[in-house]
PDB file of C-alpha atoms in Angstrom:
ATOM      1  CA  UNK A 179       0.030   0.175  -0.126  1.00 54.00           C
ATOM      2  CA  UNK A 180       1.176   3.441  -0.729  1.00 66.00           C
ATOM      3  CA  UNK A 181       0.348   6.717   0.451  1.00 75.00           C
ATOM      4  CA  UNK A 182       0.064   9.386  -1.886  1.00 76.00           C
ATOM      5  CA  UNK A 183       0.408  12.282   0.426  1.00 87.00           C
ATOM      6  CA  UNK A 184       3.809  11.866   2.032  1.00 89.00           C
ATOM      7  CA  UNK A 185       5.181  14.549   3.573  1.00 93.00           C
ATOM      8  CA  UNK A 186       8.746  15.210   4.673  1.00 93.00           C
ATOM      9  CA  UNK A 187       9.400  16.393   8.499  1.00 93.00           C
ATOM     10  CA  UNK A 188      12.640  17.552   7.877  1.00 94.00           C
ATOM     11  CA  UNK A 189      12.030  20.214   5.066  1.00 93.00           C
ATOM     12  CA  UNK A 190       8.419  20.593   5.512  1.00 92.00           C
ATOM     13  CA  UNK A 191       7.932  19.618   1.769  1.00 93.00           C
ATOM     14  CA  UNK A 192       5.596  17.481  -0.032  1.00 93.00           C
ATOM     15  CA  UNK A 193       7.183  14.258  -1.548  1.00 93.00           C
ATOM     16  CA  UNK A 194       6.285  13.815  -5.374  1.00 94.00           C
ATOM     17  CA  UNK A 195       6.483  10.372  -7.040  1.00 93.00           C
ATOM     18  CA  UNK A 196       6.915   9.923 -10.471  1.00 95.00           C
ATOM     19  CA  UNK A 197       5.597   6.301 -12.090  1.00 94.00           C
ATOM     20  CA  UNK A 198       8.168   4.282 -14.271  1.00 97.00           C
ATOM     21  CA  UNK A 199      11.243   6.562 -12.992  1.00 97.00           C
ATOM     22  CA  UNK A 200      14.101   6.337 -11.412  1.00 97.00           C
ATOM     23  CA  UNK A 201      16.813   8.866 -10.026  1.00 98.00           C
ATOM     24  CA  UNK A 202      20.385   9.774 -11.936  1.00 98.00           C
ATOM     25  CA  UNK A 203      23.377   8.837  -9.323  1.00 97.00           C
ATOM     26  CA  UNK A 204      23.988  11.968 -10.290  1.00 97.00           C
ATOM     27  CA  UNK A 205      21.462  13.523  -8.742  1.00 97.00           C
ATOM     28  CA  UNK A 206      22.225  15.728  -5.134  1.00 97.00           C
ATOM     29  CA  UNK A 207      20.747  17.624  -2.495  1.00 96.00           C
ATOM     30  CA  UNK A 208      21.187  21.137  -4.255  1.00 97.00           C
ATOM     31  CA  UNK A 209      19.602  19.528  -7.689  1.00 98.00           C
ATOM     32  CA  UNK A 210      16.336  19.114  -5.421  1.00 97.00           C
ATOM     33  CA  UNK A 211      16.532  22.180  -3.605  1.00 95.00           C
ATOM     34  CA  UNK A 212      16.433  24.307  -6.659  1.00 96.00           C
ATOM     35  CA  UNK A 213      14.417  22.117  -9.037  1.00 96.00           C
ATOM     36  CA  UNK A 214      11.238  20.597  -6.587  1.00 94.00           C
ATOM     37  CA  UNK A 215       8.573  19.770  -7.776  1.00 91.00           C
ATOM     38  CA  UNK A 216       8.821  21.305 -11.439  1.00 94.00           C
ATOM     39  CA  UNK A 217       8.819  18.217 -13.141  1.00 94.00           C
ATOM     40  CA  UNK A 218      10.077  20.151 -16.424  1.00 96.00           C
ATOM     41  CA  UNK A 219      13.146  20.366 -14.289  1.00 97.00           C
ATOM     42  CA  UNK A 220      13.621  17.173 -12.444  1.00 97.00           C
ATOM     43  CA  UNK A 221      13.305  15.117 -15.519  1.00 97.00           C
ATOM     44  CA  UNK A 222      16.861  16.092 -16.536  1.00 97.00           C
ATOM     45  CA  UNK A 223      18.091  13.828 -14.051  1.00 98.00           C
ATOM     46  CA  UNK A 224      14.921  11.049 -14.206  1.00 98.00           C
ATOM     47  CA  UNK A 225      15.732   7.662 -16.349  1.00 98.00           C
ATOM     48  CA  UNK A 226      13.212   5.795 -17.808  1.00 98.00           C
ATOM     49  CA  UNK A 227      12.472   2.459 -15.859  1.00 97.00           C
ATOM     50  CA  UNK A 228       9.213   0.425 -16.340  1.00 97.00           C
ATOM     51  CA  UNK A 229       7.769  -0.873 -12.817  1.00 94.00           C
ATOM     52  CA  UNK A 230       9.951   1.518 -10.760  1.00 95.00           C
ATOM     53  CA  UNK A 231       9.308   4.790  -9.008  1.00 93.00           C
ATOM     54  CA  UNK A 232      10.850   7.669  -8.074  1.00 95.00           C
ATOM     55  CA  UNK A 233      10.421   9.690  -4.780  1.00 94.00           C
ATOM     56  CA  UNK A 234      11.893  13.227  -3.633  1.00 96.00           C
ATOM     57  CA  UNK A 235      11.197  16.098  -1.383  1.00 96.00           C
ATOM     58  CA  UNK A 236      13.477  19.144  -1.127  1.00 95.00           C
ATOM     59  CA  UNK A 237      16.016  17.063   1.048  1.00 95.00           C
ATOM     60  CA  UNK A 238      15.535  13.475   0.447  1.00 95.00           C
ATOM     61  CA  UNK A 239      14.889  11.340  -2.734  1.00 96.00           C
ATOM     62  CA  UNK A 240      14.905   7.494  -3.553  1.00 94.00           C
ATOM     63  CA  UNK A 241      14.480   5.717  -6.360  1.00 95.00           C
ATOM     64  CA  UNK A 242      12.507   2.267  -5.568  1.00 90.00           C
ATOM     65  CA  UNK A 243      12.157  -0.679  -8.152  1.00 87.00           C
ATOM     66  CA  UNK A 244      11.063  -3.612  -5.663  1.00 85.00           C
ATOM     67  CA  UNK A 245       8.675  -3.610  -3.028  1.00 80.00           C
ATOM     68  CA  UNK A 246      10.045  -1.912  -0.408  1.00 74.00           C
ATOM     69  CA  UNK A 247       8.848  -0.292   2.998  1.00 74.00           C
ATOM     70  CA  UNK A 248      10.193   3.222   3.336  1.00 66.00           C
ATOM     71  CA  UNK A 249       9.768   2.861   7.066  1.00 70.00           C
ATOM     72  CA  UNK A 250      12.460   0.813   7.476  1.00 76.00           C
ATOM     73  CA  UNK A 251      15.147   3.935   6.249  1.00 77.00           C
ATOM     74  CA  UNK A 252      16.190   5.725   8.929  1.00 79.00           C
ATOM     75  CA  UNK A 253      17.417   8.936   6.917  1.00 83.00           C
ATOM     76  CA  UNK A 254      13.819   9.073   5.550  1.00 86.00           C
ATOM     77  CA  UNK A 255      12.024  11.774   7.521  1.00 90.00           C
ATOM     78  CA  UNK A 256       8.532  10.994   5.267  1.00 90.00           C
ATOM     79  CA  UNK A 257       5.041  10.873   6.854  1.00 88.00           C
ATOM     80  CA  UNK A 258       1.779   9.954   5.363  1.00 87.00           C
ATOM     81  CA  UNK A 259      -0.316  13.170   5.486  1.00 78.00           C
ATOM     82  CA  UNK A 260      -3.690  11.469   4.834  1.00 66.00           C
ATOM     83  CA  UNK A 261      -6.296  11.337   8.448  1.00 50.00           C
TER      84      UNK A 261
END
């Protein structure tokens, strides 16, 4: 089950998700800080990968291509915004 309203408690930014993409390995903090949430700018460092999903806020990002429990990632500060 995926929450579609993730929010980062570190940068207080909505977590965007992009189906069928992963992030290029050259992505860094400043890239997301300067380009979120504009897809047209983010696309420069996105790679098409069917079945994958790219997640990002302004301070963290992940590429997921298999069932993953994001709550086990101690570096992420993402919480579901649904009530």
